[in-house]
Each structure stands twice: as structure tokens, then as C-alpha cells.
C-alpha positions as a printed Julia matrix, in Angstrom:
117×3 Matrix{Float64}:
   0.0    0.0    0.0
   1.45   3.36  -1.01
   1.64   6.49   1.13
  -1.33   8.06  -0.73
  -3.57   5.1    0.12
  -2.4    5.04   3.74
  -3.32   8.7    4.3
  -6.8    8.32   2.86
  -7.41   4.91   4.45
  -6.63   6.26   7.92
  -8.22   8.87  10.14
  -5.3   11.24   9.56
  -7.16  13.33   6.98
 -10.14  13.72   9.31
  -7.83  14.75  12.12
  -6.12  17.36   9.95
  -9.46  18.78   8.82
 -10.68  18.91  12.41
  -7.52  20.75  13.54
  -7.99  23.23  10.68
 -11.57  23.77  11.83
 -10.44  24.4   15.42
  -7.91  26.97  14.26
 -10.46  28.78  12.09
 -13.3   28.72  14.62
 -11.38  31.07  16.9
 -11.57  33.7   14.16
 -15.34  33.35  13.86
 -17.36  36.14  15.46
 -21.01  35.23  15.07
 -22.43  37.31  17.88
 -21.64  40.48  19.71
 -21.15  40.33  23.46
 -23.35  37.62  24.98
 -24.84  37.22  28.43
 -24.75  33.92  30.27
 -27.8   33.15  32.39
 -30.13  30.42  33.58
 -33.36  29.54  31.78
 -36.6   29.45  33.74
 -39.4   28.38  31.43
 -40.69  28.5   27.89
 -44.13  30.15  27.75
 -44.54  29.56  24.0
 -42.69  28.37  20.88
 -40.72  31.56  20.3
 -40.18  32.85  23.83
 -37.94  31.78  26.7
 -37.84  33.33  30.14
 -34.56  33.69  32.03
 -33.12  35.37  35.1
 -30.74  38.31  35.24
 -29.8   40.09  38.47
 -32.87  38.64  40.22
 -35.23  39.81  37.46
 -37.23  37.63  35.08
 -36.74  38.65  31.44
 -37.87  37.26  28.1
 -35.84  36.41  25.0
 -36.71  35.51  21.43
 -36.02  31.92  20.36
 -35.18  32.17  16.61
 -35.76  28.51  15.77
 -38.51  27.15  17.94
 -37.98  23.47  17.05
 -34.18  23.4   17.46
 -32.92  20.95  20.1
 -36.05  20.97  22.24
 -34.5   18.64  24.83
 -31.88  21.34  25.59
 -34.38  24.06  26.44
 -35.24  22.74  29.87
 -35.59  24.95  32.95
 -32.34  25.45  34.8
 -30.06  25.14  31.76
 -27.37  27.74  31.17
 -28.24  29.82  28.1
 -26.37  32.48  26.14
 -28.24  35.59  25.07
 -27.44  38.45  22.75
 -28.81  41.95  23.29
 -30.6   43.23  20.2
 -30.95  46.76  18.93
 -34.17  48.54  19.84
 -36.85  48.19  17.21
 -40.6   48.81  17.29
 -41.19  45.38  15.7
 -39.37  43.49  18.5
 -41.21  42.26  21.57
 -38.0   41.34  23.43
 -34.6   42.98  23.82
 -32.67  39.68  23.75
 -32.25  36.64  21.5
 -31.27  33.18  22.79
 -28.23  32.1   20.77
 -26.89  29.0   22.54
 -27.47  26.59  25.41
 -24.97  24.63  27.5
 -24.8   20.86  27.36
 -22.03  19.09  29.24
 -20.19  22.43  29.6
 -20.22  23.04  25.82
 -22.39  25.71  24.12
 -24.71  24.37  21.42
 -26.02  26.91  18.93
 -29.74  27.63  18.94
 -29.54  30.59  16.57
 -29.66  28.63  13.31
 -29.8   31.77  11.15
 -25.97  31.86  11.45
 -25.24  28.35  10.17
 -24.02  29.62   6.79
 -21.29  31.63   8.52
 -20.18  28.51  10.42
 -20.16  26.46   7.2
 -17.76  28.92   5.57
 -15.07  28.31   8.2
């Protein structure tokens, strides 16, 4: 078996691509400054309530069907403050949720930017 076959028959190529991804992901800035908080409940498909400095606030959930098992009360969520707009009902958007100490993206409108990395 030649060197060419060995590289493509092994996991080396996948490892190289993964390392390239890790190096590029640090340059990816999908969101402005995010807040880290704890989720309380989900009153409807597009709304999640969370706590901040002993206040209960609401945030928009951009993709209501995304990873439903992760949107349980008590989970750590990441939120992005949005610009004021008369069309918005909330000042924040939920962008990610923690699972096993790793953030998982909820804001699926940014997947094209991730795919370009």
C-alpha cells in the first residue's frame, strides 16, 4: 500500500481537517457580546424566560424546534442583546445553550457563517 492510500485509508485526513476547523473557529465572530444566564421556562414556541440580576426577562427563540431537549428549565443559556426596534417584543435573543459544559447553537440563522469556516 502506497503512502497516498495510507493517508486516505486512515483517520489522519479527518484529524487534519478537524484541527484546521479548530484553528479557524477562533476567528469566527457570530455574535456580539453575549450574556450567560439560567433559563426558567418556555411560555410559548418563540419565547424563553430567564433570570438576570434577580429579574425575570424574556428572550426571542429564533428557531422554535431546534434541540427541544436542551431548552429545559435550569439550563445555562447564552443571550445576545438586540438593537431597539418597534417590531421586536423582546430585547434579547437566545443564541446558545450549555450541554455538558459546551455551548450548542440555537440561533440557526448563522449556520451559513459557520459552514464557511
